[in-house]
Coordinates of C-alpha atoms in Angstrom, one line a residue:
X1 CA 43.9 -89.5 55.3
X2 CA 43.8 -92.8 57.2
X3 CA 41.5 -95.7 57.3
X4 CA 40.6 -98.3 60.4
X5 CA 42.0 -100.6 58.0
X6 CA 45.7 -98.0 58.0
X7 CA 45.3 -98.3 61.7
X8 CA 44.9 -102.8 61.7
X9 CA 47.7 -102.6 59.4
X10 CA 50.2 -101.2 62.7
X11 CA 49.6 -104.5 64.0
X12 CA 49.8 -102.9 67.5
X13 CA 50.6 -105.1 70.0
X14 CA 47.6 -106.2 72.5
X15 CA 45.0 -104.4 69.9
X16 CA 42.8 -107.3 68.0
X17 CA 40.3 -106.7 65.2
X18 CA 37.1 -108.6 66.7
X19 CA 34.4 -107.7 64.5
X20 CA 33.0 -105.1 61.9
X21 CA 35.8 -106.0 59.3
X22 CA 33.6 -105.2 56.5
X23 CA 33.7 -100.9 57.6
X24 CA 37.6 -101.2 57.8
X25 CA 37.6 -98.5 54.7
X26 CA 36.2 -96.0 57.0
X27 CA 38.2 -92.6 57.5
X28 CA 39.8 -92.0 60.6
X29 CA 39.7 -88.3 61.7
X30 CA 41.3 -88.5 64.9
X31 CA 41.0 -90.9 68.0
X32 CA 38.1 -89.9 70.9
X33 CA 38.3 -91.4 74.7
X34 CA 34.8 -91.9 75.0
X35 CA 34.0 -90.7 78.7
X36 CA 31.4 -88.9 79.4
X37 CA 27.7 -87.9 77.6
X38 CA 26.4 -86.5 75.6
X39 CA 28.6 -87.5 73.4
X40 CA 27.3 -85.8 70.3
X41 CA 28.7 -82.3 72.1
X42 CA 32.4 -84.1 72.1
X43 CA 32.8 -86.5 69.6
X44 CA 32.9 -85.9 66.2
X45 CA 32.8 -87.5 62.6
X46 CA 35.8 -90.1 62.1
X47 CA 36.8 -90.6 65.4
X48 CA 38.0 -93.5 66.4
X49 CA 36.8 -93.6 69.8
X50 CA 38.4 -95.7 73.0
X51 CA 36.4 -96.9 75.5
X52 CA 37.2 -98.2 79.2
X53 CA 35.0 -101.3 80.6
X54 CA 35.7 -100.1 84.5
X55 CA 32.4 -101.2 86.1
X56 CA 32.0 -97.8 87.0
X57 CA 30.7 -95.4 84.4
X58 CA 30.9 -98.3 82.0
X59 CA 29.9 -101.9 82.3
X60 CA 29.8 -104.4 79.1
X61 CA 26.0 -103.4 78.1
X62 CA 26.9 -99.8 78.6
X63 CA 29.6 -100.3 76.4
X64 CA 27.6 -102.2 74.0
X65 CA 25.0 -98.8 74.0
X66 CA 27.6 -96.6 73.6
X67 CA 28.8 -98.4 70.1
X68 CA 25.5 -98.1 68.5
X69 CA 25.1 -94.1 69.7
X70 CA 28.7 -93.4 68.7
X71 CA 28.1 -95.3 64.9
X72 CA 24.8 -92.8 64.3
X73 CA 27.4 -89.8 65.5
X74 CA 29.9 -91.0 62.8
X75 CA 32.8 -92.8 64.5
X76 CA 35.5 -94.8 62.6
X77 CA 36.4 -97.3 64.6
X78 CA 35.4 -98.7 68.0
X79 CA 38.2 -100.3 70.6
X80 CA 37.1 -101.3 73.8
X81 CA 39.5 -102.4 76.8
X82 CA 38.3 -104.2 79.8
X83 CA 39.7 -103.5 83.6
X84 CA 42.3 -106.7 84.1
X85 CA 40.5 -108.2 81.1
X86 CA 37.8 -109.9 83.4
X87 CA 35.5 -111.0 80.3
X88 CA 35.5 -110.8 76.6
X89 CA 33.7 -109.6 74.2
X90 CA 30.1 -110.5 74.1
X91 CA 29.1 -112.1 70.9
X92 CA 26.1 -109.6 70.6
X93 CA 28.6 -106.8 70.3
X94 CA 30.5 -108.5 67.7
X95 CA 27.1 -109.3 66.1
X96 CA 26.0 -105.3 66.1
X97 CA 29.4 -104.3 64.8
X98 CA 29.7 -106.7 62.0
X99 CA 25.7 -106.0 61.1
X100 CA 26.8 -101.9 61.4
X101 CA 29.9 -102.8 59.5
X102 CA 32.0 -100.8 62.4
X103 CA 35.3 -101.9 62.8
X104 CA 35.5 -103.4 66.7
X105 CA 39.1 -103.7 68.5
X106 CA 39.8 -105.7 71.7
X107 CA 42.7 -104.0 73.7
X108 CA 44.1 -105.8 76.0
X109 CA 44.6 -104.8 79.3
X110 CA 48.0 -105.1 80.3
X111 CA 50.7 -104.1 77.9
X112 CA 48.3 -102.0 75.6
X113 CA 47.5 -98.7 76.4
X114 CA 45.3 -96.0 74.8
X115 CA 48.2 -93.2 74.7
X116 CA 50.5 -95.5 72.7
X117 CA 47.7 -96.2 70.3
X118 CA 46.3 -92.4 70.2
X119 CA 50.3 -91.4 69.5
X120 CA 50.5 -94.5 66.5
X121 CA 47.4 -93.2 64.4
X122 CA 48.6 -89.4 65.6
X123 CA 51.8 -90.4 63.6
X124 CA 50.3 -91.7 60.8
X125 CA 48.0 -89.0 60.4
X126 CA 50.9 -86.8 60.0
X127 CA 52.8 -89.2 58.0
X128 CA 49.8 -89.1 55.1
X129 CA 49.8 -85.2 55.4
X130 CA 53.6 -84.4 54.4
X131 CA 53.4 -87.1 51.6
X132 CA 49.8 -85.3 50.4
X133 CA 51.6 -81.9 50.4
X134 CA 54.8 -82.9 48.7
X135 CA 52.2 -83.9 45.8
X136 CA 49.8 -80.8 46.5
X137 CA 53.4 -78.8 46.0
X138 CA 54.5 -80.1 42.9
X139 CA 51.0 -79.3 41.3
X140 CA 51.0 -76.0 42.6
X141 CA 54.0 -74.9 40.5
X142 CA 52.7 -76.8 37.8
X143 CA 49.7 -74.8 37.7
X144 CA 51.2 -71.4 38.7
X145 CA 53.9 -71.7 36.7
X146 CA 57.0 -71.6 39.3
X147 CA 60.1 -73.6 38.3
X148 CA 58.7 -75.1 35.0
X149 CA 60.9 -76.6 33.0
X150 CA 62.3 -79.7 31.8
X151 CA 64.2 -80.7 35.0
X152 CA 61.3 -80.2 37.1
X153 CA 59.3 -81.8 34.8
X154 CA 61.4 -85.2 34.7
X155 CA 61.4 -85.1 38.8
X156 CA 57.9 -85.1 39.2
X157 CA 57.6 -87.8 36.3
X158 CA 60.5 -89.9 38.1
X159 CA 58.8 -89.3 41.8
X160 CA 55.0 -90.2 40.7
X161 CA 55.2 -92.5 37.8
X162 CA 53.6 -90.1 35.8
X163 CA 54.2 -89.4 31.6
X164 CA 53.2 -86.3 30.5
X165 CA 53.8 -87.2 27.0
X166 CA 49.6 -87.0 26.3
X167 CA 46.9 -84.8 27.1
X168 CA 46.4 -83.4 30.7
X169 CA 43.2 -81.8 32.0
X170 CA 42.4 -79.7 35.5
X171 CA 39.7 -80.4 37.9
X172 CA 38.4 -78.2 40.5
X173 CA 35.9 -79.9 42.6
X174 CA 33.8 -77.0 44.3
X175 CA 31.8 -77.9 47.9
X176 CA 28.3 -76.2 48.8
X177 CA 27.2 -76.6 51.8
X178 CA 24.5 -75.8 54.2
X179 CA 24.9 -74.4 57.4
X180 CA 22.8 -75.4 60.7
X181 CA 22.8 -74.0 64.1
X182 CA 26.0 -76.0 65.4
X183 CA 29.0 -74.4 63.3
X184 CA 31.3 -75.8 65.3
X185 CA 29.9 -79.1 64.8
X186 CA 29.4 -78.3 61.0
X187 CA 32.6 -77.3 60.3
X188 CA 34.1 -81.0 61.6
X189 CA 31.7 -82.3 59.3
X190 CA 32.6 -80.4 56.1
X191 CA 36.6 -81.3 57.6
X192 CA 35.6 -85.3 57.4
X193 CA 34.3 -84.8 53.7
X194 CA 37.0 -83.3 52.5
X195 CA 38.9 -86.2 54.4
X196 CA 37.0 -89.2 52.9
X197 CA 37.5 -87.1 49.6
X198 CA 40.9 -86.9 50.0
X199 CA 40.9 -91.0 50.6
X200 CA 39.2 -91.9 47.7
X201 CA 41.3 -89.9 44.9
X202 CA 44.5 -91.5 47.1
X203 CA 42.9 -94.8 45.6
X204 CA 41.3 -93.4 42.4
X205 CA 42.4 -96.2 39.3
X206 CA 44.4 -93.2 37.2
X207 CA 46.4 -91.6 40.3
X208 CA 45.6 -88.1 39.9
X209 CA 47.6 -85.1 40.9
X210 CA 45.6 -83.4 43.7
X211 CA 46.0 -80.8 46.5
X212 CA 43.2 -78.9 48.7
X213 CA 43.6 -74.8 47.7
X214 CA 41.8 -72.4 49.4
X215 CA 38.3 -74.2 49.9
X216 CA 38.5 -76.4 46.8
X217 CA 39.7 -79.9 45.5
X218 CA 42.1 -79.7 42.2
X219 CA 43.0 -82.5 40.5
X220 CA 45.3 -82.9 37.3
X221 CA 44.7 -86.0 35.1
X222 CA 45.6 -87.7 31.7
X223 CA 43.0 -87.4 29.3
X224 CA 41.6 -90.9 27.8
X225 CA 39.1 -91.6 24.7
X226 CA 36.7 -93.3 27.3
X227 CA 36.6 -90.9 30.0
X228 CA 37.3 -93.4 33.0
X229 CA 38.6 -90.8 35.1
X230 CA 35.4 -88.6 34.5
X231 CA 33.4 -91.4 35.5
X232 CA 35.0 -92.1 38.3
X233 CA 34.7 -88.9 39.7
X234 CA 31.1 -89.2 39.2
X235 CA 30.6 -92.2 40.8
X236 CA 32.9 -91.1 43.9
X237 CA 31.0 -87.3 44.2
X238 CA 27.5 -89.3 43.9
X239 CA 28.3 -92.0 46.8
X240 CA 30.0 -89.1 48.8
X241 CA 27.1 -86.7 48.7
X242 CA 24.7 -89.6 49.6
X243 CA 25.9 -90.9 52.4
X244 CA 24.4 -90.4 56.1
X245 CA 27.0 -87.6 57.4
X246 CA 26.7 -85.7 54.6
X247 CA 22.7 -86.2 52.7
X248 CA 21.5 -83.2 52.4
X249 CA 23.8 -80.8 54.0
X250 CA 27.3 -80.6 51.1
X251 CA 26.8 -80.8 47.6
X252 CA 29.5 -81.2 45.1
X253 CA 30.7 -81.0 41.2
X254 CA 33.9 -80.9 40.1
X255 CA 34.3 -79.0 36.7
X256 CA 37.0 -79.4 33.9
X257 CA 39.2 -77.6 31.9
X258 CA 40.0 -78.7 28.6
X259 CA 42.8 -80.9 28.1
X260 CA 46.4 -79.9 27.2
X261 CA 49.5 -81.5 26.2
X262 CA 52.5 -79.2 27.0
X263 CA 53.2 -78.7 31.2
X264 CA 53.3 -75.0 30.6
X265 CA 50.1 -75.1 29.7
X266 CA 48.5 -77.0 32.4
X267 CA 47.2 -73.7 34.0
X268 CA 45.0 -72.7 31.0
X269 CA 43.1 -75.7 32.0
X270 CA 42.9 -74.6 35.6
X271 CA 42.1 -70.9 34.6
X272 CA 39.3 -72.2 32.2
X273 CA 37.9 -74.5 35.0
X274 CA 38.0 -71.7 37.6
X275 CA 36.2 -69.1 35.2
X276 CA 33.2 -71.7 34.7
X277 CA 32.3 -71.9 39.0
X278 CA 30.0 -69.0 39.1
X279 CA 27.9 -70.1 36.1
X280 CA 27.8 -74.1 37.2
X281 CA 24.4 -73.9 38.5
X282 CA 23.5 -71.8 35.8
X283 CA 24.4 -74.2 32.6
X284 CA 21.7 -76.7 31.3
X285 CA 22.4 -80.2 33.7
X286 CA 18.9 -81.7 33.6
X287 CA 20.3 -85.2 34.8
X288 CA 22.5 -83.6 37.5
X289 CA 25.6 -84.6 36.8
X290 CA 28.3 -84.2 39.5
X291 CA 30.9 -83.6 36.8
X292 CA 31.0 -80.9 34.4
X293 CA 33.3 -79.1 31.7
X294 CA 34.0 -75.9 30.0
X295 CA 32.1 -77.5 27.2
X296 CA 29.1 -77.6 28.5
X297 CA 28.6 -74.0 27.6
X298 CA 28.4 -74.9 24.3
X299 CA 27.5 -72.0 22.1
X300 CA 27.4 -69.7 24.8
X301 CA 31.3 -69.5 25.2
X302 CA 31.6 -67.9 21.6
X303 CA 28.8 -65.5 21.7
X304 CA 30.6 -63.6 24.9
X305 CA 33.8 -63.9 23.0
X306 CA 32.2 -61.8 19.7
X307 CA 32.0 -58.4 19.5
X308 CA 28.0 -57.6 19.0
X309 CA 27.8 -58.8 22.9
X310 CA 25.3 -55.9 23.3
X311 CA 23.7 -56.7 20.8
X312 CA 22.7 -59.9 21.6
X313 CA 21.7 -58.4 25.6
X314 CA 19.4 -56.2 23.7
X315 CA 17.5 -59.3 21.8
X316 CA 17.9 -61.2 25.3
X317 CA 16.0 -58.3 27.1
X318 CA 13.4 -57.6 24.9
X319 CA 12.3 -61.2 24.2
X320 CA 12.2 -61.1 28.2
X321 CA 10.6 -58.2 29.2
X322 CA 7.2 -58.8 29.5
X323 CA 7.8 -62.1 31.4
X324 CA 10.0 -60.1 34.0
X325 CA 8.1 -57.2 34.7
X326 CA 5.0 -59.4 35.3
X327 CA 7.6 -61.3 38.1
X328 CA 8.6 -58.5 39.2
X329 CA 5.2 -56.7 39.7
X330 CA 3.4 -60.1 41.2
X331 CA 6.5 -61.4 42.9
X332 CA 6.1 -64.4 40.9
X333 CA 8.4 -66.9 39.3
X334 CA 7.5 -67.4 35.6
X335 CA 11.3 -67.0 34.7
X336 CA 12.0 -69.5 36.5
X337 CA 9.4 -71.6 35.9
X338 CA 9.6 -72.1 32.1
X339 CA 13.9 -72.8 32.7
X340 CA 12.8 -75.3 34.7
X341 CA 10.3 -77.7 32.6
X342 CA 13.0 -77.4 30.2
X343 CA 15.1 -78.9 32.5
X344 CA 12.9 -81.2 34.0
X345 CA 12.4 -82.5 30.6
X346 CA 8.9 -81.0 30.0
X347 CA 7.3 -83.3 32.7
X348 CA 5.1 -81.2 34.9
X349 CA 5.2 -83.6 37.9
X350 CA 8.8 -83.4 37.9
X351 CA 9.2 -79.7 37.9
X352 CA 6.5 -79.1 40.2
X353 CA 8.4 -81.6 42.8
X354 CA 11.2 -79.3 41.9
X355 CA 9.7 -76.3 42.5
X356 CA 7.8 -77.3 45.3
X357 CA 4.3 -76.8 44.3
X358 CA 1.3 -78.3 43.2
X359 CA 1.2 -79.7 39.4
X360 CA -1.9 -77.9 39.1
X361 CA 0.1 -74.4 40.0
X362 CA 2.7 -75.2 37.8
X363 CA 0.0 -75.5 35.1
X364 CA -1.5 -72.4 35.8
X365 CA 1.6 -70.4 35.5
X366 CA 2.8 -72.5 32.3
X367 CA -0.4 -71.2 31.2
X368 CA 0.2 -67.5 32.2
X369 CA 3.6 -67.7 30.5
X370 CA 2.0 -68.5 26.6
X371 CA -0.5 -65.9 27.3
X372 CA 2.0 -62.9 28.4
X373 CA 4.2 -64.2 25.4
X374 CA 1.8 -64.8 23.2
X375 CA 3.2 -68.2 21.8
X376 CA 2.4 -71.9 22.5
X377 CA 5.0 -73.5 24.6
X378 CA 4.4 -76.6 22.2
X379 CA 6.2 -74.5 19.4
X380 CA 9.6 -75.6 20.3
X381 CA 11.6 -73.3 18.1
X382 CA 9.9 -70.3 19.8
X383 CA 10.3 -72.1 23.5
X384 CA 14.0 -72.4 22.8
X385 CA 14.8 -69.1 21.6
X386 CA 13.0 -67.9 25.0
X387 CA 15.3 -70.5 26.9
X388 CA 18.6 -69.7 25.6
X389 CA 17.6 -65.9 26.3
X390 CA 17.4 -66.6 29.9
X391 CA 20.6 -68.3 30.1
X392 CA 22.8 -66.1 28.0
X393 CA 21.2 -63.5 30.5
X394 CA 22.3 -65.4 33.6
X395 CA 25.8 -66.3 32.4
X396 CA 26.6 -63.3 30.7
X397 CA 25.3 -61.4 34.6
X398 CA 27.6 -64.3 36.3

């Protein structure tokens, strides 16, 4: 993936950064000839959109209202060109573009033209692609096992600076999203996510191994005593899922295998990562952390690895049953309620917020829960034990 700042770098002749040099990280997608509205039903996220100033559908102030639209649709990169270059550009366009931190291009008139530029970022585009799949390659065999072995090993060492004389661990970043009526539009938007993700482990401190498979982000790392690599994918999952495009609608955590020193067994980490998806909004994560490990099961891992499995179901679903036949008789949500103060923290306002009801309703059923149990929810020894039945319940069933 490609940036406005990629696309300044071509130093194309007759194109001028004028303004908005502080968004010159932003992802370029594709380019967009901005031509006719609405725009929202053309255009779409990373775009770096062209515009004409012909004093016919466009004069300078149209242009200037086209900039701000374009920036709330998610464009890159703004270039304008004016017919025989009869003015500049107005101040108060380079004033909104640096204040919207949107990169803003002059293109001059004659010599410059908006196929040769479309055909430039087109290029590089595909340029970044081929080297992203060479890498994406390399770690597939790694992972999968195909043509592991010493030779192979000291040609992907020699080609990406990497040692694998220390520990190695796997990352799968999984995506949730929401859908809305536009899938179309939706689907561009998960496309420029991934994009922007794919930017930011480019530049991530360690270097990572990385390729997109299927509908998830894998990444191969060295392991280090003070995590920096962990942390950094925290911080880069947070800012992602925060942002304007994407508030709301995708959700991500990437989860870990444990770490490994030989190659060969680089896909125990991935198959260990993999087996932890379906239970990752199941396991304990009362701070909500965007990046979490086999480990985090804890104690969990060893009890479906013993032999009295049953056994333990059995104390699991009598501790329970009360609790879910009254759900299941009132269509209420006790289960769920009492997992959730525990994850809040035990603080009412918190889980109700969570739960979306009223502190008072949370109360009530907190209430309902001791008397159907028959324990005080202040005894923690007794709350625990009816916590860890409900999750060795959920990820034993996931």
């Amino acid at each position: 993936m490609i940036s406005c700042r990629d696309v300044n770098n071509l130093q194309m002749d007759g194109m001028e950064l004028v303004a908005g040099a502080a968004g010159l990280d932003r992802m370029v997608s594709w380019t967009y000839l901005v031509q006719t509205k609405p725009y929202k039903e053309h255009m779409n996220p990373g775009n770096f959109a062209l515009l004409v100033v012909d004093y016919k559908r466009f004069s300078m102030d149209e242009a200037y209202d086209a900039m701000v639209e374009l920036n709330e649709l998610g464009i890159s990169g703004f270039a304008i060109s004016v017919v025989e270059d009869r003015e500049e550009t107005p101040q108060r366009m380079k004033d909104k573009a640096d204040e919207l931190k949107l990169p803003l291009f002059y293109i001059r008139w004659a010599g410059a033209t908006f196929v040769d530029i479309a055909q430039s970022v087109g290029e590089l585009l595909l340029e970044t692609s081929v080297d992203n799949k060479r890498t994406g390659d390399y770690l597939y065999n790694l992972l999968f096992g195909y043509e592991v072995n010493d030779k192979y090993i000291e040609k992907i060492s020699a080609q990406l600076g990497l040692t694998f004389d220390r520990p190695y661990r796997v990352g799968i970043i999984v995506i949730d999203r929401k859908y809305g009526v536009n899938l179309e539009q939706d689907e561009h938007t998960y496309t420029y996510y991934t994009d922007c993700l794919n930017r930011e482990v480019i530049h991530m401190k360690k270097k990572p191994m990385y390729m997109r498979f299927l509908n998830k982000f894998v990444l191969l790392f060295e392991e280090t005593k003070d995590m920096e690599t962990e942390h950094q994918i925290e911080r880069i999952l947070g800012d992602l899922d925060s942002r304007a495009p994407f508030a709301g609608l995708i959700h991500s955590t990437c989860i870990l295998g444990a770490a490994y020193r030989k190659p060969a067994d680089f896909g125990k980490s991935y198959q260990e990562a993999k087996n932890l998806i379906p239970k990752k909004d199941i396991l304990p994560n009362p701070t909500n952390r965007k990046v979490i490990s086999a480990s985090s099961m804890g104690i969990y891992k060893y009890m479906f690895n013993s032999g009295n499995q049953q056994e333990i179901m059995d104390y699991c679903n009598e501790k329970l049953k009360r609790l879910e036949m009254y759900d299941n008789a009132n269509g209420s949500f006790l289960i769920d309620t009492l997992l959730n103060y525990y994850m809040c923290g035990f603080n009412v306002q918190k889980t109700a917020q969570m739960m979306y009801v009223h502190r008072n309703s949370l109360q009530y059923r907190l209430k309902k829960i001791e008397e159907i149990l028959e324990i005080s929810l202040d005894d923690s020894m007794e709350y625990l034990d009816v916590v860890n039945c409900i999750l060795v319940k959920r990820l034993m069933f996931n």
